[in-house]
Short mmCIF file of C-alpha atoms and ligand atoms in Angstrom, two decimals:
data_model
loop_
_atom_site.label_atom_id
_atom_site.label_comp_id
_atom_site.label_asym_id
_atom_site.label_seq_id
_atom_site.Cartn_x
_atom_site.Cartn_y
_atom_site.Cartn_z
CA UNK A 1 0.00 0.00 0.00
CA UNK A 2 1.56 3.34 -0.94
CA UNK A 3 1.75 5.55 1.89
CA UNK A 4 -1.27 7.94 1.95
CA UNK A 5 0.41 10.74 3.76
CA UNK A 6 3.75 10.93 2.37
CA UNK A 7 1.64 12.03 -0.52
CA UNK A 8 0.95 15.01 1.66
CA UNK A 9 4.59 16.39 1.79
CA UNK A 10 6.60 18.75 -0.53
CA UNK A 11 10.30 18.17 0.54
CA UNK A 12 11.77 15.56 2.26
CA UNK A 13 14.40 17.40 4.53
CA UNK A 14 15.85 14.04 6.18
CA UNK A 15 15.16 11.19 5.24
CA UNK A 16 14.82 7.77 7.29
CA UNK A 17 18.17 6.65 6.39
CA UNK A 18 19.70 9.88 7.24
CA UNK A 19 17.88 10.33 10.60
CA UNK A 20 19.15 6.50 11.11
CA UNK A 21 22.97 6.94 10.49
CA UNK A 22 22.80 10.43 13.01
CA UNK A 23 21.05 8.17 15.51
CA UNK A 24 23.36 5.79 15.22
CA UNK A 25 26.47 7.98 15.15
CA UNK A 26 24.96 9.79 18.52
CA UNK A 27 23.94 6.85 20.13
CA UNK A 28 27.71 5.72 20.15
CA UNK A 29 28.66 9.03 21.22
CA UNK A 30 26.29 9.16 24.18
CA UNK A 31 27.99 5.53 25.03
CA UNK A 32 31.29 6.64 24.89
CA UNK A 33 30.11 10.55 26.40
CA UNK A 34 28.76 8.30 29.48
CA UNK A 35 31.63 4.88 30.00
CA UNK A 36 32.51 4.07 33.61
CA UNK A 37 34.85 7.35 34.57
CA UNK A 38 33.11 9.82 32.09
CA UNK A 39 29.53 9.75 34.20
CA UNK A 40 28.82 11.78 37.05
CA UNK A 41 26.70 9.90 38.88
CA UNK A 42 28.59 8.56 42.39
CA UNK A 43 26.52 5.39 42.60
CA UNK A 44 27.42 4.34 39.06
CA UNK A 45 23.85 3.71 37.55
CA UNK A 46 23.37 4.36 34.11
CA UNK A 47 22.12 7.34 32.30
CA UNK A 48 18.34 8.37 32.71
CA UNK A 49 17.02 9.31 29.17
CA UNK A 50 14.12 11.42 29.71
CA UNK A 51 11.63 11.55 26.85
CA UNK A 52 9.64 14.66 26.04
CA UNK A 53 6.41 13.17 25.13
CA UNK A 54 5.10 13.58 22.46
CA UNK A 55 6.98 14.88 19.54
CA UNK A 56 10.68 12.95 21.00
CA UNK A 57 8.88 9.55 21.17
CA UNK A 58 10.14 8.40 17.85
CA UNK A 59 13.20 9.36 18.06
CA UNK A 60 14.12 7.85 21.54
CA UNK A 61 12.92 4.35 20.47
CA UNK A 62 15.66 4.66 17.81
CA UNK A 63 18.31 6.25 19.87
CA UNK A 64 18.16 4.20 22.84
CA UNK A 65 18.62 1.34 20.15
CA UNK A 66 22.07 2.95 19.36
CA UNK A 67 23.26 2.84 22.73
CA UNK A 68 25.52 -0.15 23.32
CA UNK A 69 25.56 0.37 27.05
CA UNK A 70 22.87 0.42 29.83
CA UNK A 71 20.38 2.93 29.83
CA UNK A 72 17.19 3.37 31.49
CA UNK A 73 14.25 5.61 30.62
CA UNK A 74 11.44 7.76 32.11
CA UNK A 75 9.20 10.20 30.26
CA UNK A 76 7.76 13.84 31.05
CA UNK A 77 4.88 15.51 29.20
CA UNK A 78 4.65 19.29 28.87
CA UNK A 79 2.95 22.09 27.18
CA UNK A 80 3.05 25.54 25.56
CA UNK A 81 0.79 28.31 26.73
CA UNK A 82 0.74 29.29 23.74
CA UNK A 83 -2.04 32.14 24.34
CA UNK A 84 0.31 34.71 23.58
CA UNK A 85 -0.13 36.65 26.89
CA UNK A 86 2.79 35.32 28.35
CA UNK A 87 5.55 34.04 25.75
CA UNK A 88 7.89 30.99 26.64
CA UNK A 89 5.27 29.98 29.63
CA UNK A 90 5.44 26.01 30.01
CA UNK A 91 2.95 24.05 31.87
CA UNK A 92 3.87 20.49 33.36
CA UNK A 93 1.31 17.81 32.32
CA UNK A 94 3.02 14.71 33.49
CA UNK A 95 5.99 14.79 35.54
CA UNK A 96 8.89 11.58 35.75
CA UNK A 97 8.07 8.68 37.82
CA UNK A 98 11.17 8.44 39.53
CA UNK A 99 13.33 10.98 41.39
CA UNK A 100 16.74 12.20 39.61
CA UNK A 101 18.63 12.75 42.60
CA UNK A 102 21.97 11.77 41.80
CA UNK A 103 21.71 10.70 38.74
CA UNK A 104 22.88 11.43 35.01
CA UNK A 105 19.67 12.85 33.40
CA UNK A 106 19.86 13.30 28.96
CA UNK A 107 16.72 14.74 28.03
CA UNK A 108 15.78 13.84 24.46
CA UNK A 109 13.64 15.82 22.62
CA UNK A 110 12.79 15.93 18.60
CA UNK A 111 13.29 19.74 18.29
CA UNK A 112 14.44 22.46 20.09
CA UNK A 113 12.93 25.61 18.12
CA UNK A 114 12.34 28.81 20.76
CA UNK A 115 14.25 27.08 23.39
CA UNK A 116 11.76 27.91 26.01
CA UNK A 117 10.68 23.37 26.89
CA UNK A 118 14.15 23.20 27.12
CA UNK A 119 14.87 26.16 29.85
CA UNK A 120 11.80 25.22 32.11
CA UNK A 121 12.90 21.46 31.87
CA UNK A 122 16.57 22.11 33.06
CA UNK A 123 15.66 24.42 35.23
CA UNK A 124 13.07 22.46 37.05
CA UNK A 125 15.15 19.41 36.73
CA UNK A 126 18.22 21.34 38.21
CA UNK A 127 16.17 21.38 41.21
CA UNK A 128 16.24 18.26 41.85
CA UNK A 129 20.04 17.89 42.11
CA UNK A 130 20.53 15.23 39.61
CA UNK A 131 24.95 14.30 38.97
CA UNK A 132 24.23 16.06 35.43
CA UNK A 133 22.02 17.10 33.12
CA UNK A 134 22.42 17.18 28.78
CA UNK A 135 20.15 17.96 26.24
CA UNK A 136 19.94 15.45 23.11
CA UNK A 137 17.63 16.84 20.26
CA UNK A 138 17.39 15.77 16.89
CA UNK A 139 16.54 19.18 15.32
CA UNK A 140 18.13 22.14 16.34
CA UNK A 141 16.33 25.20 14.59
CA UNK A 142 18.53 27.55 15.48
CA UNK A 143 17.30 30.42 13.68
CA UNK A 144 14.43 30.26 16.04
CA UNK A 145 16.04 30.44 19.36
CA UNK A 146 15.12 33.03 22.04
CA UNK A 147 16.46 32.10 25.00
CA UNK A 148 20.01 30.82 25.35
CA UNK A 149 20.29 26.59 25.52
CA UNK A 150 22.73 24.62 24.96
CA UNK A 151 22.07 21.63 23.00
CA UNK A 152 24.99 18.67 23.52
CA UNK A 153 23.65 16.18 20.94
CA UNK A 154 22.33 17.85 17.92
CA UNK A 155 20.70 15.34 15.36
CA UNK A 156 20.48 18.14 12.61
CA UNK A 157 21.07 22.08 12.93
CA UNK A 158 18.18 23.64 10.84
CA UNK A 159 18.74 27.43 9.58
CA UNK A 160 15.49 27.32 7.56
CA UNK A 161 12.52 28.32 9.09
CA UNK A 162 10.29 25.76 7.42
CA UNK A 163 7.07 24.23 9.13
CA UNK A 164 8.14 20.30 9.46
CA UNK A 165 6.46 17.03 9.96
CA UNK A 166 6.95 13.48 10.73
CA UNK A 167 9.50 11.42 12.82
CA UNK A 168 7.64 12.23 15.43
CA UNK A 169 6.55 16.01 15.07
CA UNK A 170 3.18 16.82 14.12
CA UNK A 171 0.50 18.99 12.66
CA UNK A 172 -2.44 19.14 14.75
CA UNK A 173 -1.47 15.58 15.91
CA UNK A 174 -1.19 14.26 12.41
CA UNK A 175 2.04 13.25 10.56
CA UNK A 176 3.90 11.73 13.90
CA UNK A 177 3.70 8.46 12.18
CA UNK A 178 5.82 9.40 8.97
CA UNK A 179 8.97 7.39 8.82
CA UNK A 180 11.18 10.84 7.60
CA UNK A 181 11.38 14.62 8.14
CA UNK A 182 9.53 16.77 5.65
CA UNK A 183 7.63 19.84 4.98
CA UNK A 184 4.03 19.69 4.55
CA UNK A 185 1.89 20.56 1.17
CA UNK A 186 0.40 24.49 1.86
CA UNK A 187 -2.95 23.09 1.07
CA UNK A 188 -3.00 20.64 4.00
CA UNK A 189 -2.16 23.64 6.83
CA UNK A 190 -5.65 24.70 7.58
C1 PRP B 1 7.49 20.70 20.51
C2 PRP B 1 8.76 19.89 20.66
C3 PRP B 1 9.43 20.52 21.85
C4 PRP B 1 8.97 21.95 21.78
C5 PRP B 1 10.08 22.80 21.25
O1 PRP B 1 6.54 20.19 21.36
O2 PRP B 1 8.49 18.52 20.87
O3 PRP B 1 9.05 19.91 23.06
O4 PRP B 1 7.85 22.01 20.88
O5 PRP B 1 9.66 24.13 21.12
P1 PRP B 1 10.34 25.32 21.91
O6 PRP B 1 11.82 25.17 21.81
O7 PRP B 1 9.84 26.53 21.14
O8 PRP B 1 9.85 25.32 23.33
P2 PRP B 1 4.97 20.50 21.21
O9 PRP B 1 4.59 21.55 22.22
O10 PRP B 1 4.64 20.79 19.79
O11 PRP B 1 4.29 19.15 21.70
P3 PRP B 1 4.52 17.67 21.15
O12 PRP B 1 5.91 17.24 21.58
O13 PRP B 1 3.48 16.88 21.85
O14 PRP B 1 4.36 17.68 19.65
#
């Protein structure tokens, strides 16, 4: 069966096979990033990946596949205002089951674009006194940004400011389900 929504996008910006061989390439890195020595956490457990539900779902089933070491996960929902009263203002919707005390905390996300998720969820993790915290995102739109983050594992800088689907990032909850990155036909933005 041909894929009905494909059909729906102009461009392809990356395609499966590129988002796999990144994945792959980080995945090693974050192995190597966090071998016994390199991690900060004192009681030696392995990395917490921390999965911003929903658009980094897709992406951390991959990743975490490209890890050749012990990792464990946990997930964290949150959302944007987005009333334009107050800009950057992020409400928590599900928090972590487990405490980070202690421990070495990535937080993997499909795209960092304003930069705002990212502030409130270091800051708020910070809190919590976890050994370290680092940022993994597959898309870094940096043209975007407007408040400083860094981003430690970057997937794919993006200067252009196109409006992009798939791999996990939707339009009104549509398109999470394509297999690669790419910008969506004008006529199917409402
Ligand atoms: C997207 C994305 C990031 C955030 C990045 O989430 O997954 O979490 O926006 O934007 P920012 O850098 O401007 O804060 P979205 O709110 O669309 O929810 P979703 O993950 O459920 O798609």
């Amino acid at each position: 069966m041909t894929n009905k929504i494909a059909e729906r996008v102009s461009r392809v910006l990356f395609s499966a096979e590129q988002i796999r061989i990144r994945a792959h390439a980080i995945g090693e890195q974050i192995a190597v990033d966090y071998a016994d020595g390199a991690a900060k956490d004192l009681q030696r457990r392995p990395p917490l990946l921390v999965c911003v539900l929903h658009g980094a779902l897709v992406f951390m089933a991959d990743l975490a596949r490209e890890i050749p070491t012990e990792v464990e996960y946990d997930f964290i929902s949150v959302s944007s205002y987005g009333n334009g009263t107050s800009p950057g203002a992020v409400r928590l919707v599900k928090d972590l089951e487990r405490p980070i005390e202690g421990r070495d905390v990535l937080i993997v996300e499909d795209i960092v674009d304003t930069g705002y998720t990212i502030d409130y969820l270091r800051r708020g993790f910070a809190a919590r006194r976890p050994a370290s915290i680092r940022i993994c995102s597959l898309i870094d739109k940096v043209a975007r940004r407007e408040t400083e983050v860094q981003v430690d594992y970057v997937g794919f800088p993006l200067e252009e400011n196109a409006f992009i689907v798939g791999y996990g990032m939707d339009y009104q909850e549509l398109y999470r389900n394509l297999p690669f990155i790419g910008v969506l036909k004008p006529e199917y933005i409402k």
